[in-house]
PDB file of C-alpha atoms in Angstrom:
ATOM      1  CA  MET K   1     -25.679  -8.443  -6.585  1.00 44.00           C
ATOM      2  CA  LEU K   2     -22.418  -7.463  -7.673  1.00 52.00           C
ATOM      3  CA  VAL K   3     -22.111  -6.052 -11.312  1.00 56.00           C
ATOM      4  CA  ALA K   4     -18.755  -7.039 -13.338  1.00 62.00           C
ATOM      5  CA  SER K   5     -16.235  -4.951 -12.354  1.00 73.00           C
ATOM      6  CA  PRO K   6     -14.566  -3.031 -15.513  1.00 85.00           C
ATOM      7  CA  TRP K   7     -11.043  -3.377 -13.903  1.00 93.00           C
ATOM      8  CA  ARG K   8      -9.247  -6.575 -13.986  1.00 96.00           C
ATOM      9  CA  SER K   9      -6.374  -6.973 -11.547  1.00 98.00           C
ATOM     10  CA  ALA K  10      -3.616  -9.909 -10.113  1.00 98.00           C
ATOM     11  CA  ALA K  11      -2.043  -9.889  -6.579  1.00 98.00           C
ATOM     12  CA  ARG K  12       1.359 -11.923  -5.343  1.00 98.00           C
ATOM     13  CA  THR K  13       3.446 -11.942  -2.286  1.00 97.00           C
ATOM     14  CA  ASP K  14       6.722 -13.619  -1.956  1.00 95.00           C
ATOM     15  CA  ALA K  15       8.716 -13.959   1.379  1.00 92.00           C
ATOM     16  CA  GLY K  16      11.737 -12.762  -0.373  1.00 91.00           C
ATOM     17  CA  LYS K  17      15.489 -14.487  -0.217  1.00 90.00           C
ATOM     18  CA  VAL K  18      16.153 -13.800   3.239  1.00 90.00           C
ATOM     19  CA  ARG K  19      13.207 -13.479   5.795  1.00 88.00           C
ATOM     20  CA  SER K  20      11.858 -16.993   6.859  1.00 85.00           C
ATOM     21  CA  ARG K  21       8.222 -15.103   7.768  1.00 88.00           C
ATOM     22  CA  ASN K  22       5.909 -13.286   5.284  1.00 92.00           C
ATOM     23  CA  GLU K  23       4.453  -9.979   7.287  1.00 93.00           C
ATOM     24  CA  ASP K  24       2.819  -8.662   4.027  1.00 95.00           C
ATOM     25  CA  ALA K  25      -0.832  -9.273   3.073  1.00 97.00           C
ATOM     26  CA  PHE K  26      -2.666  -8.056   0.027  1.00 98.00           C
ATOM     27  CA  LEU K  27      -6.516  -7.337  -0.954  1.00 98.00           C
ATOM     28  CA  ASP K  28      -7.833  -8.002  -4.234  1.00 98.00           C
ATOM     29  CA  CYS K  29     -11.554  -7.290  -4.869  1.00 96.00           C
ATOM     30  CA  PRO K  30     -12.152  -6.206  -8.176  1.00 95.00           C
ATOM     31  CA  GLN K  31     -15.671  -6.970  -7.720  1.00 93.00           C
ATOM     32  CA  GLN K  32     -15.644  -3.975  -5.026  1.00 94.00           C
ATOM     33  CA  GLY K  33     -13.422  -1.763  -6.692  1.00 96.00           C
ATOM     34  CA  LEU K  34     -11.149  -2.394  -3.720  1.00 97.00           C
ATOM     35  CA  TRP K  35      -7.529  -3.633  -3.469  1.00 98.00           C
ATOM     36  CA  ALA K  36      -4.838  -2.675  -0.565  1.00 98.00           C
ATOM     37  CA  VAL K  37      -1.200  -3.881   0.472  1.00 98.00           C
ATOM     38  CA  ALA K  38      -0.005  -4.024   4.239  1.00 97.00           C
ATOM     39  CA  ASP K  39       3.086  -4.511   5.110  1.00 95.00           C
ATOM     40  CA  GLY K  40       3.624  -5.598   8.467  1.00 93.00           C
ATOM     41  CA  MET K  41       6.249  -3.570  10.599  1.00 86.00           C
ATOM     42  CA  GLY K  42       9.740  -6.009  10.515  1.00 57.00           C
ATOM     43  CA  GLY K  43      11.045  -7.077  14.176  1.00 57.00           C
ATOM     44  CA  HIS K  44       7.455  -6.080  16.044  1.00 58.00           C
ATOM     45  CA  GLN K  45       5.688  -8.620  17.761  1.00 62.00           C
ATOM     46  CA  GLY K  46       2.530  -9.314  15.296  1.00 78.00           C
ATOM     47  CA  GLY K  47       3.232  -7.686  12.125  1.00 86.00           C
ATOM     48  CA  ASP K  48       1.981 -10.746  10.436  1.00 87.00           C
ATOM     49  CA  VAL K  49      -1.061 -10.671  12.543  1.00 90.00           C
ATOM     50  CA  ALA K  50      -1.172  -6.763  11.833  1.00 92.00           C
ATOM     51  CA  SER K  51      -1.292  -6.899   7.889  1.00 95.00           C
ATOM     52  CA  GLN K  52      -3.913  -9.558   7.725  1.00 95.00           C
ATOM     53  CA  LEU K  53      -6.328  -8.077   9.811  1.00 95.00           C
ATOM     54  CA  ILE K  54      -6.152  -4.790   7.977  1.00 97.00           C
ATOM     55  CA  VAL K  55      -6.782  -6.685   4.884  1.00 97.00           C
ATOM     56  CA  ALA K  56      -9.220  -8.651   6.226  1.00 97.00           C
ATOM     57  CA  SER K  57     -11.423  -5.948   7.748  1.00 97.00           C
ATOM     58  CA  LEU K  58     -11.428  -3.735   4.539  1.00 98.00           C
ATOM     59  CA  ALA K  59     -12.779  -6.740   2.700  1.00 97.00           C
ATOM     60  CA  GLU K  60     -15.559  -7.215   5.152  1.00 96.00           C
ATOM     61  CA  LEU K  61     -16.834  -3.610   4.789  1.00 96.00           C
ATOM     62  CA  PRO K  62     -20.071  -3.594   3.374  1.00 91.00           C
ATOM     63  CA  GLN K  63     -20.810  -2.545  -0.279  1.00 85.00           C
ATOM     64  CA  GLN K  64     -22.757   0.927  -0.710  1.00 84.00           C
ATOM     65  CA  ASP K  65     -23.562   2.902  -3.659  1.00 82.00           C
ATOM     66  CA  ASP K  66     -22.053   6.021  -2.538  1.00 93.00           C
ATOM     67  CA  PHE K  67     -18.174   6.686  -3.583  1.00 96.00           C
ATOM     68  CA  ASP K  68     -17.773   9.170  -0.875  1.00 96.00           C
ATOM     69  CA  GLU K  69     -19.553   7.047   2.031  1.00 96.00           C
ATOM     70  CA  ARG K  70     -17.026   4.232   0.985  1.00 96.00           C
ATOM     71  CA  LEU K  71     -14.251   6.179   1.319  1.00 97.00           C
ATOM     72  CA  LYS K  72     -15.180   7.880   4.550  1.00 97.00           C
ATOM     73  CA  ALA K  73     -15.952   3.773   5.907  1.00 97.00           C
ATOM     74  CA  ILE K  74     -12.342   3.177   4.858  1.00 98.00           C
ATOM     75  CA  ARG K  75     -10.964   5.491   6.761  1.00 98.00           C
ATOM     76  CA  GLN K  76     -13.151   5.008   9.810  1.00 97.00           C
ATOM     77  CA  CYS K  77     -11.882   1.277   9.594  1.00 97.00           C
ATOM     78  CA  LEU K  78      -8.532   1.917   9.584  1.00 98.00           C
ATOM     79  CA  HIS K  79      -9.062   4.105  12.982  1.00 97.00           C
ATOM     80  CA  TRP K  80     -10.631   1.562  14.285  1.00 96.00           C
ATOM     81  CA  LEU K  81      -7.944  -0.709  14.007  1.00 96.00           C
ATOM     82  CA  ASN K  82      -5.384   1.558  14.597  1.00 95.00           C
ATOM     83  CA  ARG K  83      -6.848   1.306  18.638  1.00 93.00           C
ATOM     84  CA  ARG K  84      -7.356  -2.105  18.393  1.00 91.00           C
ATOM     85  CA  LEU K  85      -3.978  -2.807  17.744  1.00 89.00           C
ATOM     86  CA  GLY K  86      -2.778  -0.883  20.438  1.00 81.00           C
ATOM     87  CA  GLN K  87      -5.301  -2.513  22.970  1.00 78.00           C
ATOM     88  CA  GLU K  88      -4.449  -5.703  21.815  1.00 70.00           C
ATOM     89  CA  LEU K  89      -0.662  -5.057  21.930  1.00 61.00           C
ATOM     90  CA  THR K  90      -1.737  -4.039  25.948  1.00 55.00           C
ATOM     91  CA  VAL K  91      -3.005  -7.115  26.387  1.00 53.00           C
ATOM     92  CA  THR K  92      -0.715 -10.054  25.054  1.00 53.00           C
ATOM     93  CA  ALA K  93       2.458  -8.067  25.952  1.00 50.00           C
ATOM     94  CA  GLY K  94       1.748  -6.328  28.910  1.00 50.00           C
ATOM     95  CA  ARG K  95       3.764  -2.950  28.106  1.00 50.00           C
ATOM     96  CA  HIS K  96       3.911  -0.099  26.212  1.00 51.00           C
ATOM     97  CA  ASP K  97       7.211  -0.159  24.495  1.00 48.00           C
ATOM     98  CA  SER K  98       6.251  -2.517  21.802  1.00 63.00           C
ATOM     99  CA  ILE K  99       4.067  -1.948  18.568  1.00 70.00           C
ATOM    100  CA  MET K 100       1.888  -4.066  16.752  1.00 83.00           C
ATOM    101  CA  GLY K 101       1.505  -2.236  13.630  1.00 92.00           C
ATOM    102  CA  SER K 102       1.572  -2.587   9.530  1.00 95.00           C
ATOM    103  CA  THR K 103       1.728   0.042   6.458  1.00 96.00           C
ATOM    104  CA  VAL K 104      -1.341   0.288   4.421  1.00 98.00           C
ATOM    105  CA  VAL K 105      -2.073   1.270   0.989  1.00 98.00           C
ATOM    106  CA  ALA K 106      -5.662   0.914  -0.498  1.00 98.00           C
ATOM    107  CA  LEU K 107      -7.162   1.791  -3.562  1.00 98.00           C
ATOM    108  CA  LEU K 108     -10.791   2.418  -4.555  1.00 98.00           C
ATOM    109  CA  VAL K 109     -12.184   2.964  -7.609  1.00 97.00           C
ATOM    110  CA  GLU K 110     -15.415   3.471  -8.703  1.00 94.00           C
ATOM    111  CA  GLY K 111     -16.650   4.627 -12.317  1.00 93.00           C
ATOM    112  CA  ASN K 112     -14.157   7.704 -12.996  1.00 94.00           C
ATOM    113  CA  ARG K 113     -13.489   8.495  -9.659  1.00 96.00           C
ATOM    114  CA  ALA K 114     -10.502   6.780  -7.405  1.00 98.00           C
ATOM    115  CA  ALA K 115      -8.797   7.208  -4.056  1.00 98.00           C
ATOM    116  CA  CYS K 116      -5.591   6.542  -2.554  1.00 98.00           C
ATOM    117  CA  ILE K 117      -5.218   6.283   0.847  1.00 98.00           C
ATOM    118  CA  TRP K 118      -2.331   5.466   3.132  1.00 98.00           C
ATOM    119  CA  ALA K 119      -0.107   5.173   6.176  1.00 97.00           C
ATOM    120  CA  GLY K 120       3.474   4.361   6.327  1.00 95.00           C
ATOM    121  CA  ASP K 121       5.955   3.170   3.155  1.00 95.00           C
ATOM    122  CA  SER K 122       3.902   0.659   1.090  1.00 97.00           C
ATOM    123  CA  ARG K 123       3.087   2.836  -2.267  1.00 97.00           C
ATOM    124  CA  CYS K 124       0.451   3.596  -4.821  1.00 98.00           C
ATOM    125  CA  TYR K 125       1.582   3.771  -8.323  1.00 98.00           C
ATOM    126  CA  LEU K 126       0.032   5.096 -11.813  1.00 98.00           C
ATOM    127  CA  TRP K 127       1.093   4.178 -15.020  1.00 98.00           C
ATOM    128  CA  ARG K 128      -0.692   6.848 -17.339  1.00 97.00           C
ATOM    129  CA  GLY K 129       0.525   8.020 -20.996  1.00 95.00           C
ATOM    130  CA  GLN K 130       3.646   6.132 -20.651  1.00 95.00           C
ATOM    131  CA  ARG K 131       4.817   7.741 -17.709  1.00 97.00           C
ATOM    132  CA  LEU K 132       5.017   6.097 -13.784  1.00 98.00           C
ATOM    133  CA  TYR K 133       3.642   8.556 -11.368  1.00 98.00           C
ATOM    134  CA  GLN K 134       3.994   7.745  -7.779  1.00 97.00           C
ATOM    135  CA  LEU K 135       0.794   8.663  -5.992  1.00 98.00           C
ATOM    136  CA  SER K 136       1.699   8.196  -2.436  1.00 97.00           C
ATOM    137  CA  LYS K 137       4.315   9.741  -0.437  1.00 94.00           C
ATOM    138  CA  ASP K 138       6.350   7.871   2.441  1.00 93.00           C
ATOM    139  CA  HIS K 139       5.711   8.046   5.693  1.00 88.00           C
ATOM    140  CA  SER K 140       9.445   7.355   6.388  1.00 81.00           C
ATOM    141  CA  LEU K 141      12.530   9.464   8.175  1.00 82.00           C
ATOM    142  CA  GLN K 142      13.983   9.247   4.732  1.00 82.00           C
ATOM    143  CA  GLN K 143      10.950  11.053   2.722  1.00 85.00           C
ATOM    144  CA  GLN K 144      11.154  13.978   6.157  1.00 83.00           C
ATOM    145  CA  LEU K 145      14.648  14.483   5.909  1.00 85.00           C
ATOM    146  CA  ILE K 146      14.024  15.447   2.299  1.00 82.00           C
ATOM    147  CA  ASP K 147      10.968  17.308   2.876  1.00 83.00           C
ATOM    148  CA  GLU K 148      12.124  19.108   5.987  1.00 85.00           C
ATOM    149  CA  GLN K 149      16.179  19.377   5.721  1.00 83.00           C
ATOM    150  CA  GLN K 150      16.375  19.696   1.954  1.00 80.00           C
ATOM    151  CA  MET K 151      18.547  16.744   1.763  1.00 84.00           C
ATOM    152  CA  SER K 152      18.723  15.034  -1.660  1.00 83.00           C
ATOM    153  CA  ALA K 153      17.705  11.421  -1.949  1.00 82.00           C
ATOM    154  CA  GLU K 154      21.023   9.931  -1.475  1.00 81.00           C
ATOM    155  CA  GLN K 155      22.155  12.174   1.336  1.00 86.00           C
ATOM    156  CA  ALA K 156      18.646  11.019   3.188  1.00 79.00           C
ATOM    157  CA  ALA K 157      19.006   7.505   1.919  1.00 81.00           C
ATOM    158  CA  ALA K 158      22.646   7.299   4.085  1.00 83.00           C
ATOM    159  CA  HIS K 159      20.942   8.357   7.285  1.00 85.00           C
ATOM    160  CA  PRO K 160      20.923   5.179   9.516  1.00 78.00           C
ATOM    161  CA  ALA K 161      17.455   5.386   9.870  1.00 78.00           C
ATOM    162  CA  ALA K 162      16.376   6.273   6.775  1.00 71.00           C
ATOM    163  CA  GLN K 163      13.746   3.360   6.583  1.00 76.00           C
ATOM    164  CA  ALA K 164      12.157   4.021  10.226  1.00 82.00           C
ATOM    165  CA  LEU K 165       8.241   4.966   9.785  1.00 89.00           C
ATOM    166  CA  THR K 166       7.033   7.915  10.549  1.00 88.00           C
ATOM    167  CA  ARG K 167       3.591   6.614  10.791  1.00 92.00           C
ATOM    168  CA  ALA K 168       1.914   3.478  10.344  1.00 93.00           C
ATOM    169  CA  VAL K 169      -1.532   1.599  11.655  1.00 95.00           C
ATOM    170  CA  GLY K 170      -0.668   0.698  15.123  1.00 92.00           C
ATOM    171  CA  ALA K 171       2.210   2.291  15.868  1.00 87.00           C
ATOM    172  CA  ALA K 172       0.514   5.688  17.508  1.00 89.00           C
ATOM    173  CA  GLU K 173      -2.518   6.444  19.590  1.00 90.00           C
ATOM    174  CA  GLN K 174      -3.258   8.851  17.087  1.00 93.00           C
ATOM    175  CA  LEU K 175      -3.346   7.731  12.953  1.00 95.00           C
ATOM    176  CA  THR K 176      -3.142  10.166  10.515  1.00 95.00           C
ATOM    177  CA  LEU K 177      -4.159   9.082   7.035  1.00 98.00           C
ATOM    178  CA  ASP K 178      -2.985  10.634   3.515  1.00 97.00           C
ATOM    179  CA  VAL K 179      -5.902  10.408   0.884  1.00 98.00           C
ATOM    180  CA  LEU K 180      -5.418  11.375  -2.655  1.00 98.00           C
ATOM    181  CA  GLU K 181      -8.240  11.591  -5.141  1.00 98.00           C
ATOM    182  CA  LEU K 182      -8.352  11.752  -8.791  1.00 98.00           C
ATOM    183  CA  GLU K 183     -10.075  10.630 -11.778  1.00 97.00           C
ATOM    184  CA  VAL K 184      -9.469   7.782 -13.789  1.00 97.00           C
ATOM    185  CA  TYR K 185      -8.781   7.732 -17.295  1.00 96.00           C
ATOM    186  CA  PRO K 186      -9.064   4.988 -19.950  1.00 94.00           C
ATOM    187  CA  GLY K 187      -5.971   2.693 -20.018  1.00 94.00           C
ATOM    188  CA  ASP K 188      -4.640   3.716 -16.529  1.00 97.00           C
ATOM    189  CA  VAL K 189      -2.882   1.002 -14.565  1.00 98.00           C
ATOM    190  CA  PHE K 190      -2.225   1.466 -10.784  1.00 98.00           C
ATOM    191  CA  LEU K 191       0.447  -0.646  -8.761  1.00 98.00           C
ATOM    192  CA  LEU K 192       0.360  -1.078  -5.031  1.00 98.00           C
ATOM    193  CA  CYS K 193       3.145  -2.332  -3.861  1.00 98.00           C
ATOM    194  CA  SER K 194       5.287  -2.971  -0.559  1.00 96.00           C
ATOM    195  CA  ASP K 195       8.909  -1.349   0.138  1.00 94.00           C
ATOM    196  CA  GLY K 196      10.465  -4.667  -0.625  1.00 93.00           C
ATOM    197  CA  LEU K 197       9.289  -4.740  -4.301  1.00 96.00           C
ATOM    198  CA  TYR K 198       9.969  -1.160  -5.231  1.00 95.00           C
ATOM    199  CA  GLN K 199      13.040  -0.869  -3.565  1.00 92.00           C
ATOM    200  CA  GLY K 200      14.641  -4.049  -6.101  1.00 91.00           C
ATOM    201  CA  LEU K 201      13.372  -2.126  -9.131  1.00 96.00           C
ATOM    202  CA  SER K 202      14.427   1.069 -11.003  1.00 95.00           C
ATOM    203  CA  SER K 203      11.419   2.999 -12.552  1.00 95.00           C
ATOM    204  CA  ASP K 204      12.023   2.071 -15.499  1.00 97.00           C
ATOM    205  CA  ALA K 205      11.789  -1.561 -14.918  1.00 97.00           C
ATOM    206  CA  MET K 206       8.411  -0.561 -13.154  1.00 98.00           C
ATOM    207  CA  GLY K 207       7.162   1.291 -15.892  1.00 97.00           C
ATOM    208  CA  ASN K 208       8.298  -1.733 -18.473  1.00 97.00           C
ATOM    209  CA  ALA K 209       6.055  -4.248 -16.449  1.00 98.00           C
ATOM    210  CA  LEU K 210       2.950  -2.178 -15.986  1.00 98.00           C
ATOM    211  CA  SER K 211       3.213  -1.413 -19.560  1.00 97.00           C
ATOM    212  CA  LEU K 212       2.213  -5.184 -20.655  1.00 96.00           C
ATOM    213  CA  SER K 213      -1.189  -5.804 -21.354  1.00 90.00           C
ATOM    214  CA  ALA K 214      -2.460  -8.066 -18.776  1.00 96.00           C
ATOM    215  CA  PRO K 215      -2.376  -8.092 -14.829  1.00 97.00           C
ATOM    216  CA  HIS K 216      -0.748 -11.218 -14.071  1.00 97.00           C
ATOM    217  CA  VAL K 217       2.016 -10.712 -17.229  1.00 98.00           C
ATOM    218  CA  ALA K 218       2.814  -7.541 -15.149  1.00 98.00           C
ATOM    219  CA  LEU K 219       3.104  -9.074 -11.731  1.00 98.00           C
ATOM    220  CA  GLU K 220       5.320 -11.848 -12.875  1.00 97.00           C
ATOM    221  CA  ARG K 221       7.688  -9.271 -14.717  1.00 97.00           C
ATOM    222  CA  LEU K 222       8.074  -7.469 -11.742  1.00 98.00           C
ATOM    223  CA  PHE K 223       8.262 -10.098  -9.235  1.00 97.00           C
ATOM    224  CA  ASP K 224      10.939 -11.752 -11.803  1.00 96.00           C
ATOM    225  CA  GLY K 225      13.025  -8.207 -11.566  1.00 96.00           C
ATOM    226  CA  ALA K 226      12.823  -8.222  -7.940  1.00 96.00           C
ATOM    227  CA  LEU K 227      13.777 -11.552  -7.391  1.00 95.00           C
ATOM    228  CA  ARG K 228      16.673 -11.194  -9.189  1.00 94.00           C
ATOM    229  CA  GLY K 229      17.675  -8.638  -7.065  1.00 92.00           C
ATOM    230  CA  ALA K 230      18.748  -9.510  -3.103  1.00 92.00           C
ATOM    231  CA  ALA K 231      15.303  -9.517  -2.311  1.00 90.00           C
ATOM    232  CA  ARG K 232      15.910  -8.980   1.704  1.00 88.00           C
ATOM    233  CA  ASP K 233      12.346  -8.025   2.491  1.00 91.00           C
ATOM    234  CA  ASN K 234       9.170  -9.752   1.809  1.00 94.00           C
ATOM    235  CA  LEU K 235       7.756  -8.348  -1.527  1.00 96.00           C
ATOM    236  CA  THR K 236       3.954  -7.598  -2.407  1.00 97.00           C
ATOM    237  CA  ALA K 237       2.462  -5.822  -5.618  1.00 98.00           C
ATOM    238  CA  VAL K 238      -1.430  -5.381  -6.765  1.00 98.00           C
ATOM    239  CA  VAL K 239      -1.647  -4.196 -10.481  1.00 98.00           C
ATOM    240  CA  VAL K 240      -4.822  -2.807 -11.281  1.00 98.00           C
ATOM    241  CA  ARG K 241      -6.057  -1.974 -14.976  1.00 95.00           C
ATOM    242  CA  GLN K 242      -8.975  -1.522 -16.969  1.00 86.00           C
TER     243      GLN K 242
END
């Protein structure tokens, strides 16, 4: 039997103003202490299929008491999906020059422990003590240029392939996931979102939204702000707070 979760959450997705198809998907399961955002790789075959498959597979994971075992199961699930998406594309497209893939960022919380698991450029933020922290680090060419060639964020963003992903589920034979574990404190607020949302908002705008008392109110503020802009991409967000 599921015990009432101390966490409240709200989730929303929107196609944005330009794209006719929404390739984003989200998982909002406060009773399981599990949330996720997946962004199907735009322009690739089956991006929406990949993102939906990721959130559906994570939702079906068995409920376990041990946090470490649950974290291990999430990682194993994503590695299995990476192989499956590669096989599915070979069967459906019959060629190896295409990709059926998706970013993923997932948050697992139990008691005072939390873990963020990700591949790609969908992000996890933490609002704590009136400060916004970006917990995840993008797996993108832009971030790689910053890290390896000491470019400024502005210089890296000007690269014509800045938005290209260096990791995603289904993008390569081997998937490397990043995992960040942290201790949870009262008042913590988490935001999981696709790049379509955070690219249209300043850090101040995100922080102001996350400081609001209810997840659904914060979510409304985030989307109002992003949709006032160009909103060229799909937008998805999950807000999680105690």
